[in-house]
XYZ file of C-alpha atoms in Angstrom:
513
model
C 0.571 -10.496 -13.859
C -1.656 -8.605 -16.256
C -0.184 -5.592 -17.940
C -2.047 -2.331 -17.341
C -3.554 -0.946 -20.511
C -2.583 2.552 -21.581
C -5.313 5.189 -21.399
C -7.229 5.499 -24.631
C -7.398 8.999 -26.091
C -10.885 10.338 -26.656
C -11.810 11.306 -30.197
C -14.106 14.305 -30.283
C -16.654 14.480 -33.056
C -18.395 17.608 -34.290
C -21.416 18.606 -32.257
C -24.537 19.936 -33.940
C -24.931 23.638 -33.335
C -28.458 24.431 -32.153
C -28.199 28.214 -31.851
C -25.422 30.726 -32.008
C -22.516 30.103 -29.654
C -19.959 32.270 -27.941
C -17.350 29.501 -28.183
C -15.055 29.025 -31.145
C -15.616 25.846 -33.182
C -11.922 25.130 -32.671
C -12.766 24.108 -29.136
C -14.465 21.009 -30.498
C -12.164 19.849 -33.314
C -13.509 17.109 -35.498
C -11.401 13.998 -35.062
C -9.208 15.686 -32.483
C -7.913 13.813 -29.475
C -7.829 14.781 -25.856
C -5.051 13.001 -23.897
C -5.286 11.596 -20.412
C -8.924 10.599 -20.821
C -9.992 6.986 -20.672
C -13.041 4.760 -20.247
C -16.399 6.304 -21.163
C -16.719 10.044 -21.347
C -19.470 12.243 -22.651
C -18.747 15.887 -23.112
C -20.831 18.967 -22.356
C -20.308 22.526 -23.491
C -20.458 25.463 -21.084
C -22.813 27.265 -23.433
C -25.806 25.589 -21.811
C -28.370 24.850 -24.502
C -26.313 26.496 -27.211
C -24.774 23.083 -27.976
C -26.651 19.850 -28.056
C -24.394 17.387 -26.275
C -24.042 14.977 -23.424
C -21.943 15.300 -20.324
C -18.714 14.112 -18.790
C -18.038 13.300 -15.196
C -14.407 13.792 -14.276
C -12.264 14.432 -11.262
C -8.923 16.162 -11.109
C -6.320 13.917 -9.595
C -3.537 15.018 -7.268
C -1.253 15.538 -10.242
C -3.786 17.508 -12.216
C -4.944 14.541 -14.317
C -8.500 13.351 -14.866
C -10.399 10.308 -13.628
C -13.498 8.859 -15.204
C -16.838 8.185 -13.546
C -16.101 4.471 -13.948
C -13.228 4.847 -11.510
C -15.179 7.043 -9.127
C -18.082 4.600 -8.957
C -15.741 2.070 -7.375
C -16.262 4.104 -4.224
C -12.677 3.994 -3.054
C -12.339 5.577 0.369
C -10.242 8.704 0.401
C -8.024 9.513 3.324
C -10.117 11.049 6.081
C -13.407 9.477 4.966
C -15.426 7.403 7.417
C -16.299 3.723 7.162
C -19.979 4.481 6.620
C -19.119 6.275 3.384
C -17.170 3.308 1.998
C -18.374 1.995 -1.335
C -20.784 4.859 -2.009
C -20.156 6.912 -5.175
C -19.098 10.468 -4.456
C -22.071 12.062 -6.191
C -24.495 10.058 -4.044
C -22.746 11.218 -0.896
C -22.973 14.765 -2.175
C -26.690 14.573 -2.966
C -27.444 12.863 0.332
C -25.604 15.561 2.277
C -27.316 18.319 0.290
C -30.741 16.776 0.922
C -29.910 16.653 4.628
C -29.097 20.371 4.470
C -32.606 21.010 3.137
C -34.090 18.902 5.930
C -32.289 21.142 8.428
C -33.347 24.178 6.395
C -37.054 23.648 7.011
C -36.498 22.471 10.577
C -35.016 25.887 11.299
C -37.817 27.567 9.357
C -40.715 25.948 11.240
C -39.188 25.821 14.733
C -40.284 29.396 15.421
C -43.884 28.663 14.423
C -43.998 26.284 17.417
C -41.743 28.229 19.798
C -43.635 31.480 19.138
C -46.455 30.269 21.429
C -44.412 30.031 24.696
C -42.248 32.981 23.618
C -45.338 35.178 23.238
C -46.511 34.173 26.696
C -43.115 34.888 28.281
C -42.505 38.264 26.627
C -46.121 39.418 26.512
C -46.278 39.704 22.723
C -49.602 40.237 21.014
C -50.408 38.639 17.659
C -49.086 41.656 15.718
C -45.693 41.384 17.392
C -45.610 37.620 16.918
C -46.423 38.130 13.235
C -43.600 40.673 12.902
C -41.106 38.263 14.440
C -42.161 35.391 12.170
C -42.226 37.524 9.019
C -38.681 38.842 9.569
C -37.319 35.549 8.244
C -38.794 36.319 4.843
C -37.098 39.718 4.632
C -33.742 38.014 4.313
C -35.194 35.181 2.243
C -36.600 37.556 -0.383
C -33.460 39.683 -0.622
C -31.092 36.753 -1.131
C -32.842 34.881 -3.968
C -31.197 36.459 -7.017
C -27.847 37.227 -5.301
C -27.653 33.572 -4.304
C -27.856 32.543 -7.940
C -25.071 34.905 -9.037
C -22.815 33.862 -6.132
C -23.320 30.195 -6.969
C -22.262 30.858 -10.567
C -19.097 32.656 -9.489
C -17.948 30.576 -6.508
C -19.782 27.295 -7.054
C -22.865 25.942 -5.309
C -20.918 23.907 -2.767
C -19.205 26.914 -1.201
C -22.372 29.005 -1.197
C -24.363 26.154 0.381
C -21.779 25.701 3.134
C -21.793 29.413 3.956
C -25.590 29.464 3.822
C -26.009 26.553 6.253
C -23.402 27.964 8.630
C -25.063 31.393 8.532
C -28.578 30.219 9.286
C -27.381 27.704 11.921
C -25.406 30.310 13.891
C -28.275 32.782 13.554
C -30.702 30.134 14.840
C -28.498 29.395 17.846
C -28.399 33.063 18.935
C -32.209 33.513 18.921
C -32.577 32.797 22.685
C -29.900 35.385 23.501
C -31.518 37.984 21.248
C -35.152 37.264 22.159
C -35.309 39.946 24.864
C -34.132 42.636 22.429
C -36.541 42.941 19.513
C -34.099 44.459 16.942
C -31.600 41.693 17.725
C -34.252 38.997 17.418
C -35.478 40.373 14.104
C -31.890 40.600 12.791
C -31.192 36.992 13.761
C -34.249 35.787 11.838
C -33.306 37.948 8.844
C -29.918 36.204 8.822
C -31.659 32.826 8.957
C -33.657 33.921 5.911
C -30.539 35.061 4.041
C -28.753 31.762 4.715
C -31.753 29.711 3.587
C -32.479 32.024 0.652
C -29.192 31.320 -1.129
C -29.535 27.568 -0.671
C -31.956 26.667 -3.524
C -29.722 28.337 -6.122
C -26.630 26.802 -4.553
C -28.133 23.316 -4.626
C -29.276 23.774 -8.223
C -25.755 24.777 -9.254
C -24.241 21.886 -7.314
C -26.553 19.379 -8.988
C -25.835 20.821 -12.424
C -22.087 20.537 -11.834
C -22.035 17.071 -10.291
C -24.952 14.955 -11.501
C -25.295 13.453 -15.010
C -28.444 14.145 -16.980
C -29.925 10.679 -16.541
C -29.787 11.032 -12.738
C -30.683 14.703 -12.409
C -34.464 14.396 -11.924
C -33.999 11.982 -9.048
C -31.321 14.195 -7.564
C -33.616 17.232 -7.644
C -36.452 15.231 -6.071
C -34.205 13.909 -3.296
C -32.651 17.287 -2.504
C -35.785 19.440 -2.533
C -37.858 16.656 -1.022
C -35.794 17.280 2.091
C -37.895 20.419 2.675
C -41.081 18.428 3.356
C -39.156 16.001 5.557
C -37.702 18.962 7.448
C -41.159 20.416 8.072
C -42.365 17.098 9.436
C -39.319 16.538 11.665
C -39.294 20.131 12.893
C -42.948 20.055 13.903
C -42.530 16.633 15.507
C -39.363 17.332 17.481
C -39.850 20.966 18.492
C -42.790 20.471 20.922
C -41.083 17.623 22.774
C -37.828 19.551 23.105
C -39.659 22.703 24.236
C -41.838 20.940 26.803
C -38.887 19.072 28.335
C -36.108 21.664 28.157
C -37.737 25.027 27.453
C -38.299 26.942 24.223
C -34.674 28.151 24.158
C -33.400 24.604 23.753
C -35.019 24.049 20.344
C -32.916 26.838 18.817
C -29.711 25.579 20.436
C -30.348 21.991 19.312
C -31.404 22.807 15.750
C -28.545 25.303 15.365
C -26.066 22.696 16.577
C -27.406 20.184 14.059
C -26.611 22.618 11.242
C -23.085 23.216 12.514
C -22.511 19.449 12.735
C -23.732 19.177 9.141
C -21.074 21.674 8.056
C -18.382 19.529 9.666
C -19.697 16.364 8.014
C -19.971 18.102 4.660
C -16.230 18.764 4.790
C -15.714 14.985 4.839
C -17.898 14.518 1.765
C -15.572 15.438 -1.050
C -17.114 17.026 -4.115
C -15.287 14.465 -6.215
C -16.415 14.464 -9.800
C -17.768 17.489 -11.553
C -19.413 18.172 -14.862
C -16.880 20.144 -16.867
C -17.144 21.757 -20.254
C -15.091 21.532 -23.403
C -13.298 24.784 -22.712
C -12.299 23.665 -19.199
C -10.967 20.346 -20.496
C -8.726 22.177 -22.945
C -7.654 24.598 -20.233
C -6.670 21.694 -17.976
C -4.555 20.072 -20.639
C -3.002 23.359 -21.692
C -2.170 24.237 -18.063
C -4.351 27.331 -17.923
C -3.919 28.944 -14.521
C -6.751 29.097 -12.002
C -6.437 32.890 -11.962
C -7.021 33.068 -15.716
C -9.960 30.685 -15.350
C -11.456 32.849 -12.594
C -10.959 35.996 -14.671
C -12.754 34.288 -17.567
C -15.620 33.252 -15.276
C -16.013 36.770 -13.940
C -16.030 38.226 -17.461
C -18.628 35.683 -18.566
C -20.674 36.493 -15.482
C -20.721 40.175 -16.287
C -21.495 39.439 -19.917
C -24.331 37.058 -19.040
C -25.947 39.652 -16.781
C -25.953 42.188 -19.604
C -27.413 39.641 -22.033
C -30.440 38.809 -19.876
C -33.531 40.240 -21.654
C -35.108 41.785 -18.563
C -37.449 44.079 -20.512
C -38.739 41.201 -22.609
C -39.560 39.225 -19.464
C -41.822 41.924 -18.125
C -43.550 42.466 -21.470
C -44.767 38.854 -21.457
C -48.278 38.152 -20.151
C -47.219 34.589 -19.381
C -44.419 35.816 -17.113
C -46.790 38.143 -15.254
C -49.215 35.247 -14.833
C -46.404 33.192 -13.259
C -45.408 36.080 -10.995
C -48.953 36.617 -9.704
C -49.627 32.892 -9.356
C -46.438 32.467 -7.336
C -47.462 35.365 -5.096
C -50.957 33.926 -4.550
C -49.746 30.412 -3.822
C -47.087 31.662 -1.424
C -49.629 33.755 0.486
C -51.636 30.702 1.456
C -48.557 28.532 2.038
C -46.524 30.895 4.203
C -49.393 32.224 6.324
C -50.562 28.678 7.084
C -47.013 27.464 7.725
C -46.535 30.228 10.298
C -49.977 30.408 11.915
C -51.577 26.950 11.766
C -49.917 25.685 14.984
C -51.305 28.739 16.821
C -54.712 28.282 15.149
C -54.874 24.639 16.189
C -53.781 25.551 19.725
C -56.061 28.536 20.340
C -59.065 27.922 18.098
C -59.312 24.129 18.336
C -58.009 23.971 21.946
C -55.202 21.517 21.183
C -52.132 21.478 23.409
C -48.707 22.360 22.032
C -47.771 18.793 21.131
C -51.141 18.033 19.544
C -51.082 21.287 17.552
C -47.611 20.544 16.208
C -48.475 16.934 15.357
C -51.585 18.028 13.490
C -49.560 20.688 11.648
C -47.380 18.038 10.005
C -50.345 16.447 8.241
C -50.364 18.907 5.280
C -46.652 18.213 4.681
C -47.219 14.464 4.770
C -50.187 14.855 2.457
C -48.087 16.946 0.073
C -45.570 14.142 -0.277
C -48.362 11.772 -1.317
C -50.071 14.229 -3.676
C -46.776 15.121 -5.366
C -46.191 11.467 -6.223
C -49.625 11.411 -7.881
C -49.619 14.814 -9.606
C -46.322 14.407 -11.485
C -47.182 11.176 -13.348
C -50.726 12.478 -13.881
C -49.401 15.549 -15.725
C -46.728 13.621 -17.635
C -49.244 11.030 -18.796
C -51.596 13.698 -20.093
C -48.776 15.318 -22.074
C -47.584 11.919 -23.369
C -51.123 11.224 -24.602
C -51.134 14.401 -26.671
C -52.855 16.878 -24.377
C -51.532 20.408 -24.920
C -48.886 21.339 -22.345
C -50.509 24.684 -21.547
C -53.823 22.942 -20.857
C -52.122 20.442 -18.524
C -50.389 23.231 -16.580
C -53.668 25.118 -16.269
C -55.485 22.027 -14.998
C -52.844 21.281 -12.372
C -52.554 24.858 -11.145
C -56.332 25.269 -10.993
C -56.517 22.200 -8.752
C -53.685 23.666 -6.661
C -55.640 26.916 -6.137
C -59.303 25.894 -5.954
C -58.769 22.943 -3.592
C -57.358 24.931 -0.636
C -59.786 27.804 -1.354
C -62.750 25.425 -1.104
C -61.584 23.664 2.048
C -60.595 26.933 3.746
C -64.051 28.309 3.011
C -65.653 25.239 4.608
C -63.336 25.547 7.628
C -64.062 29.241 8.127
C -67.862 28.903 8.081
C -69.633 28.345 11.384
C -70.983 24.910 10.557
C -70.436 23.423 14.002
C -67.807 21.040 12.679
C -65.757 19.035 15.197
C -62.010 19.820 15.317
C -60.957 16.663 13.494
C -63.112 17.565 10.472
C -61.577 21.046 10.279
C -58.127 19.454 10.469
C -59.090 17.030 7.689
C -60.378 19.871 5.476
C -57.269 22.011 5.904
C -54.954 19.038 5.430
C -56.706 18.009 2.219
C -56.729 21.523 0.766
C -53.088 22.305 1.510
C -51.948 18.857 0.335
C -53.756 19.294 -2.996
C -51.999 22.635 -3.465
C -48.919 20.529 -4.277
C -50.366 20.143 -7.774
C -48.589 23.458 -8.339
C -45.351 21.490 -8.760
C -46.826 20.146 -12.004
C -48.375 23.502 -12.888
C -46.690 26.802 -12.064
C -43.292 25.330 -11.222
C -42.989 23.634 -14.630
C -43.885 26.665 -16.730
C -40.493 28.336 -16.172
C -38.798 25.486 -18.050
C -41.667 25.201 -20.541
C -41.468 28.755 -21.871
C -37.686 29.122 -21.789
C -35.192 26.450 -20.810
C -32.380 28.947 -21.300
C -33.751 31.490 -18.810
C -35.691 29.118 -16.540
C -33.461 29.698 -13.506
C -33.665 33.479 -13.860
C -37.434 33.368 -14.297
C -37.700 31.219 -11.169
C -35.519 33.719 -9.322
C -37.882 36.537 -10.336
C -41.096 34.738 -9.381
C -39.568 33.295 -6.205
C -38.502 36.762 -5.091
C -42.047 38.044 -5.525
C -43.305 34.829 -3.945
C -41.354 35.611 -0.780
C -43.234 38.891 -0.269
C -46.301 37.185 1.270
C -43.963 35.769 3.879
C -43.191 39.350 4.866
C -46.574 41.019 4.405
C -48.959 38.107 4.783
C -47.566 36.651 8.004
C -47.420 40.078 9.683
C -50.817 41.147 8.334
C -52.419 37.962 9.665
C -51.236 38.839 13.155
C -52.481 42.432 12.817
C -55.902 41.326 11.562
C -56.150 38.762 14.337
C -55.579 41.478 16.932
C -58.068 43.774 15.217
C -60.874 41.326 14.421
C -60.231 38.427 16.823
C -61.379 36.237 13.943
C -59.285 33.478 12.443
C -61.582 33.347 9.431
C -61.060 37.011 8.534
C -57.350 37.110 9.382
C -56.047 33.764 8.060
C -58.531 32.239 5.633
C -60.323 35.088 3.802
C -57.125 36.715 2.393
C -55.829 33.332 1.247
C -59.145 32.482 -0.416
C -59.105 35.841 -2.206
C -55.640 35.263 -3.654
C -56.369 31.655 -4.584
C -59.478 32.705 -6.541
C -57.941 35.717 -8.287
C -54.815 33.679 -9.013
C -56.976 31.052 -10.701
C -58.617 33.656 -12.944
C -55.311 35.246 -13.984
C -53.747 31.831 -14.572
C -56.570 30.598 -16.785
C -56.578 33.807 -18.817
C -52.870 34.465 -19.361
C -50.723 31.458 -18.455
C -48.921 29.727 -21.292
C -46.357 26.968 -21.687
C -45.556 27.812 -25.278
C -41.788 28.356 -25.756
C -41.018 32.059 -25.997
C -38.116 33.902 -27.546
C -37.144 36.736 -25.216
C -35.389 39.601 -26.980
C -35.164 43.200 -25.771
């Protein structure tokens, strides 16, 4: 019988200091050893970019020890796990479950855009009231963006994601009971928005904690790609469920799916996590969890004070991102909420046809995204200036939907299928923004990218509140889909293009107050 080899201690070499650091050099002793570690480990520092290093995937054992990623990749089934999880590495289970949460997220976001049609008929709502009901989601969504990021830092993305999914699922399930009482209905949709609003930050934190650098891009694509899949599934399933079982059933079914996800997510153990040098030393020196939590809270308070808020808002590039995000969100959210009604009332499609047609922009976005990303990366690899690449991509993302909306709004006697094709093409091409606006946060400051995204995403949620409601009001006032839905979007797309071309920049910036 072979004799088990003793764990090899890990020798830690000096790391090159990139900037200043809050951590004492003693935490990374040259030639020092860290017991209980074996196999291959790569170590990261909790100072973010302040140290240039790699990462380590470890898992605390039942006795407080550590296990390497080599052991975890064996996929051993823990007690309580199901057979269909056998052999799958823990981090893959985690990413798969998180992606599924984002599928459910957009299913619960778009279900009302389909159900609003029979609900309006039953309760006698005009377009203004329908717009108010649909926009209430974005009240909670806008308010929870930045708080979601801070909560994820304190409690971890996994816990925040679980609470978020449970919150929006329960709130979705109570919509039928609250529908007859407008304040209750609005409150339920606000809660859906709050639950979904904390989820992007929670997922980002979860990925950062659990996924190694070489797998992180794929993890982000899989998780956030669940949003497009959710839009497609929601618009496909909702009409059939509504027509067979009534509009109430879609909220019960989709809410139940989210609750089931929460139960399944309990089975998927978090397993390995990316830990930092300081935590590794704390583990081996038996630092208590209370002391660790106190340290985290102190660092949280310190990090909030260190954020150069004033410097952000003095930057023309930041203001260009803020306005571009607002403009892009106006077109996206108003179309997401009102296109099924437009297809039903203006193009005389039935509920099922309107919903099926409404999924085409989401399907097109998936295709365009797979083209836009390598297109932008290839340009940069061939020496094209990053700022120029971002401006090209974002200009395509703005001018394409503006052009096709203008063609759709003119009285050219076009058949319905051509209008559908125009709108699908324009909204699909707007996905070039993922290689334009959505990359500039990381381009100008990797250190503050998440905070900058939180700022622009908060402003970007405002059109969901104002734009969706205003579209309904204008529709009641003008009885014109062109003036209520398309003209405002075209205006913001065009002005957003001008501001972006004039002031956007991907040059790294040093933000100091």
